[in-house]
Amino acid sequence: MYHYIAHLVTFFRMAAGLLLAYLITIHAVVPALLVLSVAVFTDFYDGYIARRLNTESELGVFLDPLADKVLVLAGFIALWWQAVIAWWVVGVIIARDAALTVIRSLLLARGAPLHTLWLAKSKTVVQFGALYLLIIASAVVHGALFDTGVAERITIYHYAHLLGAVVAVLTALSGLIYLPQILRKLRS
């Protein structure tokens, strides 16, 4: 029974990503920020539960980063839908995450799991932080949070696009740093 508690928390994070996307698209800022906060907390909590109950598993090792990807992608796709970030930011995130998920699965099937690197964990933290800021920016740009003038909305819009570009660059770099580990595992 205890073995599945961490998995349930991880599945909750995936579901929270879909709810987050919906809340962003209807400009429900406070609920979206609350859902994101709870989901981010569960990112720490599922691993803690698994270690504490000594129920770590290969499935958990696979599902945990997948849940992060679902949460992040759902949020960024909704922000793109709201025209807060550029489409190519979402494209970079999807390309990096899809490639690493496929490679991770193939290596895991060969008994050579791909271990998460420090920069990749940092990338996730930056993406979560950017989601907070971009959710607020989306609400401001669309007039759902503050009554601001056009100039302020345009300024926030440009800063949001800049933040999206920074996230895309960091996301791409965090994928490229896996190349030495991937090549080493493929050779062995």
PDB file of C-alpha atoms in Angstrom:
ATOM      1  CA  MET A   1       0.000   0.000   0.000  1.00  0.00           C
ATOM      2  CA  TYR A   2       2.690   2.491   0.989  1.00  0.00           C
ATOM      3  CA  HIS A   3       4.514   1.776  -2.247  1.00  0.00           C
ATOM      4  CA  TYR A   4       1.897   3.684  -4.234  1.00  0.00           C
ATOM      5  CA  ILE A   5       1.616   6.833  -2.104  1.00  0.00           C
ATOM      6  CA  ALA A   6       4.517   8.573  -3.863  1.00  0.00           C
ATOM      7  CA  HIS A   7       3.103   7.545  -7.258  1.00  0.00           C
ATOM      8  CA  LEU A   8      -0.310   8.977  -6.366  1.00  0.00           C
ATOM      9  CA  VAL A   9       1.312  12.300  -5.434  1.00  0.00           C
ATOM     10  CA  THR A  10       3.157  12.262  -8.766  1.00  0.00           C
ATOM     11  CA  PHE A  11      -0.073  11.559 -10.687  1.00  0.00           C
ATOM     12  CA  PHE A  12      -1.717  14.415  -8.794  1.00  0.00           C
ATOM     13  CA  ARG A  13       1.024  16.726 -10.133  1.00  0.00           C
ATOM     14  CA  MET A  14       0.238  15.620 -13.689  1.00  0.00           C
ATOM     15  CA  ALA A  15      -3.476  16.310 -13.191  1.00  0.00           C
ATOM     16  CA  ALA A  16      -2.613  19.650 -11.603  1.00  0.00           C
ATOM     17  CA  GLY A  17      -0.853  20.612 -14.845  1.00  0.00           C
ATOM     18  CA  LEU A  18      -4.072  20.239 -16.804  1.00  0.00           C
ATOM     19  CA  LEU A  19      -6.019  22.216 -14.215  1.00  0.00           C
ATOM     20  CA  LEU A  20      -3.297  24.876 -14.262  1.00  0.00           C
ATOM     21  CA  ALA A  21      -3.605  25.248 -18.037  1.00  0.00           C
ATOM     22  CA  TYR A  22      -7.355  25.684 -17.775  1.00  0.00           C
ATOM     23  CA  LEU A  23      -7.041  28.279 -15.001  1.00  0.00           C
ATOM     24  CA  ILE A  24      -4.472  30.258 -17.010  1.00  0.00           C
ATOM     25  CA  THR A  25      -6.726  30.363 -20.059  1.00  0.00           C
ATOM     26  CA  ILE A  26      -9.657  31.756 -18.056  1.00  0.00           C
ATOM     27  CA  HIS A  27      -7.376  34.262 -16.256  1.00  0.00           C
ATOM     28  CA  ALA A  28      -8.081  32.792 -12.807  1.00  0.00           C
ATOM     29  CA  VAL A  29      -4.790  34.118 -11.451  1.00  0.00           C
ATOM     30  CA  VAL A  30      -5.066  33.312  -7.748  1.00  0.00           C
ATOM     31  CA  PRO A  31      -6.382  29.756  -8.268  1.00  0.00           C
ATOM     32  CA  ALA A  32      -3.714  29.165 -10.932  1.00  0.00           C
ATOM     33  CA  LEU A  33      -0.964  30.338  -8.578  1.00  0.00           C
ATOM     34  CA  LEU A  34      -2.363  28.157  -5.775  1.00  0.00           C
ATOM     35  CA  VAL A  35      -2.519  25.071  -8.014  1.00  0.00           C
ATOM     36  CA  LEU A  36       1.029  25.748  -9.210  1.00  0.00           C
ATOM     37  CA  SER A  37       2.237  26.176  -5.621  1.00  0.00           C
ATOM     38  CA  VAL A  38       0.690  22.899  -4.466  1.00  0.00           C
ATOM     39  CA  ALA A  39       2.045  21.091  -7.539  1.00  0.00           C
ATOM     40  CA  VAL A  40       5.554  22.486  -6.996  1.00  0.00           C
ATOM     41  CA  PHE A  41       5.395  21.379  -3.355  1.00  0.00           C
ATOM     42  CA  THR A  42       4.440  17.853  -4.444  1.00  0.00           C
ATOM     43  CA  ASP A  43       7.548  17.779  -6.646  1.00  0.00           C
ATOM     44  CA  PHE A  44       9.586  17.705  -3.444  1.00  0.00           C
ATOM     45  CA  TYR A  45       7.076  15.680  -1.481  1.00  0.00           C
ATOM     46  CA  ASP A  46       6.758  12.603  -3.728  1.00  0.00           C
ATOM     47  CA  GLY A  47      10.508  11.996  -3.665  1.00  0.00           C
ATOM     48  CA  TYR A  48      10.611  12.583   0.078  1.00  0.00           C
ATOM     49  CA  ILE A  49       7.803  10.069   0.625  1.00  0.00           C
ATOM     50  CA  ALA A  50       9.496   7.457  -1.529  1.00  0.00           C
ATOM     51  CA  ARG A  51      12.813   7.858   0.293  1.00  0.00           C
ATOM     52  CA  ARG A  52      11.199   8.012   3.741  1.00  0.00           C
ATOM     53  CA  LEU A  53       9.081   4.890   3.175  1.00  0.00           C
ATOM     54  CA  ASN A  54      11.936   3.185   1.307  1.00  0.00           C
ATOM     55  CA  THR A  55       9.660   2.687  -1.711  1.00  0.00           C
ATOM     56  CA  GLU A  56      11.791   4.213  -4.459  1.00  0.00           C
ATOM     57  CA  SER A  57      11.211   2.472  -7.777  1.00  0.00           C
ATOM     58  CA  GLU A  58      12.216   2.610 -11.420  1.00  0.00           C
ATOM     59  CA  LEU A  59       8.654   3.653 -12.213  1.00  0.00           C
ATOM     60  CA  GLY A  60       8.960   6.557  -9.773  1.00  0.00           C
ATOM     61  CA  VAL A  61      12.308   7.555 -11.261  1.00  0.00           C
ATOM     62  CA  PHE A  62      10.600   7.699 -14.663  1.00  0.00           C
ATOM     63  CA  LEU A  63       7.311   9.295 -13.552  1.00  0.00           C
ATOM     64  CA  ASP A  64       8.753  12.126 -11.428  1.00  0.00           C
ATOM     65  CA  PRO A  65      10.453  14.017 -14.286  1.00  0.00           C
ATOM     66  CA  LEU A  66       7.514  13.163 -16.556  1.00  0.00           C
ATOM     67  CA  ALA A  67       5.132  14.840 -14.090  1.00  0.00           C
ATOM     68  CA  ASP A  68       7.360  17.927 -14.101  1.00  0.00           C
ATOM     69  CA  LYS A  69       7.216  17.969 -17.887  1.00  0.00           C
ATOM     70  CA  VAL A  70       3.415  17.699 -17.929  1.00  0.00           C
ATOM     71  CA  LEU A  71       3.082  20.515 -15.389  1.00  0.00           C
ATOM     72  CA  VAL A  72       5.557  22.818 -17.128  1.00  0.00           C
ATOM     73  CA  LEU A  73       4.306  22.107 -20.655  1.00  0.00           C
ATOM     74  CA  ALA A  74       0.663  22.559 -19.716  1.00  0.00           C
ATOM     75  CA  GLY A  75       1.456  25.930 -18.160  1.00  0.00           C
ATOM     76  CA  PHE A  76       3.629  27.135 -21.025  1.00  0.00           C
ATOM     77  CA  ILE A  77       1.191  25.948 -23.698  1.00  0.00           C
ATOM     78  CA  ALA A  78      -1.598  27.874 -21.958  1.00  0.00           C
ATOM     79  CA  LEU A  79       0.636  30.961 -21.781  1.00  0.00           C
ATOM     80  CA  TRP A  80       1.411  30.642 -25.498  1.00  0.00           C
ATOM     81  CA  TRP A  81      -2.331  30.283 -26.148  1.00  0.00           C
ATOM     82  CA  GLN A  82      -2.778  33.577 -24.292  1.00  0.00           C
ATOM     83  CA  ALA A  83      -0.031  35.134 -26.496  1.00  0.00           C
ATOM     84  CA  VAL A  84       2.169  35.836 -23.475  1.00  0.00           C
ATOM     85  CA  ILE A  85       5.130  33.864 -24.835  1.00  0.00           C
ATOM     86  CA  ALA A  86       6.243  32.973 -28.351  1.00  0.00           C
ATOM     87  CA  TRP A  87       5.349  29.629 -29.935  1.00  0.00           C
ATOM     88  CA  TRP A  88       9.002  28.690 -30.338  1.00  0.00           C
ATOM     89  CA  VAL A  89       9.516  28.777 -26.549  1.00  0.00           C
ATOM     90  CA  VAL A  90       6.966  25.975 -26.256  1.00  0.00           C
ATOM     91  CA  GLY A  91       8.622  24.242 -29.223  1.00  0.00           C
ATOM     92  CA  VAL A  92      12.033  24.242 -27.520  1.00  0.00           C
ATOM     93  CA  ILE A  93      10.548  22.854 -24.313  1.00  0.00           C
ATOM     94  CA  ILE A  94       8.633  20.132 -26.182  1.00  0.00           C
ATOM     95  CA  ALA A  95      11.635  19.158 -28.335  1.00  0.00           C
ATOM     96  CA  ARG A  96      14.013  18.929 -25.375  1.00  0.00           C
ATOM     97  CA  ASP A  97      11.581  17.077 -23.149  1.00  0.00           C
ATOM     98  CA  ALA A  98      10.414  14.659 -25.859  1.00  0.00           C
ATOM     99  CA  ALA A  99      13.966  13.811 -26.898  1.00  0.00           C
ATOM    100  CA  LEU A 100      15.135  13.232 -23.337  1.00  0.00           C
ATOM    101  CA  THR A 101      12.034  11.225 -22.409  1.00  0.00           C
ATOM    102  CA  VAL A 102      12.552   8.879 -25.388  1.00  0.00           C
ATOM    103  CA  ILE A 103      16.286   8.568 -24.710  1.00  0.00           C
ATOM    104  CA  ARG A 104      15.662   8.053 -20.977  1.00  0.00           C
ATOM    105  CA  SER A 105      13.153   5.279 -21.773  1.00  0.00           C
ATOM    106  CA  LEU A 106      15.500   3.542 -24.202  1.00  0.00           C
ATOM    107  CA  LEU A 107      18.419   3.681 -21.800  1.00  0.00           C
ATOM    108  CA  LEU A 108      16.260   2.496 -18.904  1.00  0.00           C
ATOM    109  CA  ALA A 109      15.168  -0.504 -21.020  1.00  0.00           C
ATOM    110  CA  ARG A 110      18.865  -1.289 -21.537  1.00  0.00           C
ATOM    111  CA  GLY A 111      19.466  -1.128 -17.782  1.00  0.00           C
ATOM    112  CA  ALA A 112      21.418   2.125 -18.031  1.00  0.00           C
ATOM    113  CA  PRO A 113      19.213   4.825 -16.490  1.00  0.00           C
ATOM    114  CA  LEU A 114      19.893   8.443 -17.373  1.00  0.00           C
ATOM    115  CA  HIS A 115      20.520  10.280 -14.130  1.00  0.00           C
ATOM    116  CA  THR A 116      19.105  13.757 -13.689  1.00  0.00           C
ATOM    117  CA  LEU A 117      21.810  16.408 -13.710  1.00  0.00           C
ATOM    118  CA  TRP A 118      22.038  19.449 -11.449  1.00  0.00           C
ATOM    119  CA  LEU A 119      21.456  21.939 -14.289  1.00  0.00           C
ATOM    120  CA  ALA A 120      18.316  20.066 -15.322  1.00  0.00           C
ATOM    121  CA  LYS A 121      16.955  20.354 -11.784  1.00  0.00           C
ATOM    122  CA  SER A 122      17.859  24.040 -11.799  1.00  0.00           C
ATOM    123  CA  LYS A 123      16.091  24.416 -15.148  1.00  0.00           C
ATOM    124  CA  THR A 124      12.910  23.011 -13.618  1.00  0.00           C
ATOM    125  CA  VAL A 125      13.129  25.480 -10.719  1.00  0.00           C
ATOM    126  CA  VAL A 126      13.598  28.352 -13.188  1.00  0.00           C
ATOM    127  CA  GLN A 127      10.666  27.117 -15.278  1.00  0.00           C
ATOM    128  CA  PHE A 128       8.451  26.956 -12.180  1.00  0.00           C
ATOM    129  CA  GLY A 129       9.533  30.469 -11.180  1.00  0.00           C
ATOM    130  CA  ALA A 130       8.918  31.743 -14.708  1.00  0.00           C
ATOM    131  CA  LEU A 131       5.440  30.206 -14.652  1.00  0.00           C
ATOM    132  CA  TYR A 132       4.584  32.254 -11.550  1.00  0.00           C
ATOM    133  CA  LEU A 133       5.742  35.481 -13.174  1.00  0.00           C
ATOM    134  CA  LEU A 134       4.195  34.712 -16.546  1.00  0.00           C
ATOM    135  CA  ILE A 135       0.808  33.816 -15.040  1.00  0.00           C
ATOM    136  CA  ILE A 136       0.759  37.226 -13.370  1.00  0.00           C
ATOM    137  CA  ALA A 137       2.004  38.876 -16.586  1.00  0.00           C
ATOM    138  CA  SER A 138      -0.754  37.149 -18.560  1.00  0.00           C
ATOM    139  CA  ALA A 139      -3.390  38.502 -16.223  1.00  0.00           C
ATOM    140  CA  VAL A 140      -1.952  42.018 -16.406  1.00  0.00           C
ATOM    141  CA  VAL A 141      -1.580  41.953 -20.208  1.00  0.00           C
ATOM    142  CA  HIS A 142      -5.188  40.805 -20.575  1.00  0.00           C
ATOM    143  CA  GLY A 143      -6.485  43.266 -17.984  1.00  0.00           C
ATOM    144  CA  ALA A 144      -7.657  40.550 -15.597  1.00  0.00           C
ATOM    145  CA  LEU A 145      -5.552  41.566 -12.603  1.00  0.00           C
ATOM    146  CA  PHE A 146      -4.855  45.291 -12.566  1.00  0.00           C
ATOM    147  CA  ASP A 147      -6.355  48.199 -14.417  1.00  0.00           C
ATOM    148  CA  THR A 148      -3.242  49.301 -16.265  1.00  0.00           C
ATOM    149  CA  GLY A 149      -2.673  51.465 -19.264  1.00  0.00           C
ATOM    150  CA  VAL A 150      -1.708  50.257 -22.710  1.00  0.00           C
ATOM    151  CA  ALA A 151       1.943  51.288 -22.293  1.00  0.00           C
ATOM    152  CA  GLU A 152       2.292  49.225 -19.110  1.00  0.00           C
ATOM    153  CA  ARG A 153       0.642  46.226 -20.738  1.00  0.00           C
ATOM    154  CA  ILE A 154       2.971  46.456 -23.735  1.00  0.00           C
ATOM    155  CA  THR A 155       6.014  46.728 -21.448  1.00  0.00           C
ATOM    156  CA  ILE A 156       4.932  43.684 -19.427  1.00  0.00           C
ATOM    157  CA  TYR A 157       4.217  41.829 -22.673  1.00  0.00           C
ATOM    158  CA  HIS A 158       7.801  42.468 -23.867  1.00  0.00           C
ATOM    159  CA  TYR A 159       9.300  41.421 -20.524  1.00  0.00           C
ATOM    160  CA  ALA A 160       7.197  38.246 -20.605  1.00  0.00           C
ATOM    161  CA  HIS A 161       8.544  37.411 -24.074  1.00  0.00           C
ATOM    162  CA  LEU A 162      12.091  38.075 -22.865  1.00  0.00           C
ATOM    163  CA  LEU A 163      11.556  35.787 -19.873  1.00  0.00           C
ATOM    164  CA  GLY A 164      10.183  33.132 -22.230  1.00  0.00           C
ATOM    165  CA  ALA A 165      13.329  33.398 -24.370  1.00  0.00           C
ATOM    166  CA  VAL A 166      15.561  33.005 -21.299  1.00  0.00           C
ATOM    167  CA  VAL A 167      13.606  29.894 -20.294  1.00  0.00           C
ATOM    168  CA  ALA A 168      13.967  28.475 -23.830  1.00  0.00           C
ATOM    169  CA  VAL A 169      17.740  29.015 -23.880  1.00  0.00           C
ATOM    170  CA  LEU A 170      18.207  27.468 -20.438  1.00  0.00           C
ATOM    171  CA  THR A 171      15.951  24.562 -21.433  1.00  0.00           C
ATOM    172  CA  ALA A 172      17.986  23.888 -24.586  1.00  0.00           C
ATOM    173  CA  LEU A 173      21.297  24.081 -22.698  1.00  0.00           C
ATOM    174  CA  SER A 174      20.011  21.756 -19.991  1.00  0.00           C
ATOM    175  CA  GLY A 175      19.254  19.199 -22.697  1.00  0.00           C
ATOM    176  CA  LEU A 176      22.636  19.519 -24.389  1.00  0.00           C
ATOM    177  CA  ILE A 177      24.534  18.831 -21.162  1.00  0.00           C
ATOM    178  CA  TYR A 178      23.139  15.285 -21.206  1.00  0.00           C
ATOM    179  CA  LEU A 179      25.045  14.427 -24.410  1.00  0.00           C
ATOM    180  CA  PRO A 180      28.244  13.176 -22.718  1.00  0.00           C
ATOM    181  CA  GLN A 181      26.260  10.937 -20.341  1.00  0.00           C
ATOM    182  CA  ILE A 182      24.070   9.622 -23.192  1.00  0.00           C
ATOM    183  CA  LEU A 183      27.043   8.875 -25.438  1.00  0.00           C
ATOM    184  CA  ARG A 184      28.913   7.161 -22.592  1.00  0.00           C
ATOM    185  CA  LYS A 185      25.916   4.930 -21.843  1.00  0.00           C
ATOM    186  CA  LEU A 186      25.362   4.083 -25.511  1.00  0.00           C
ATOM    187  CA  ARG A 187      29.010   2.993 -25.889  1.00  0.00           C
ATOM    188  CA  SER A 188      28.901   0.670 -22.893  1.00  0.00           C
TER     189      SER A 188
END
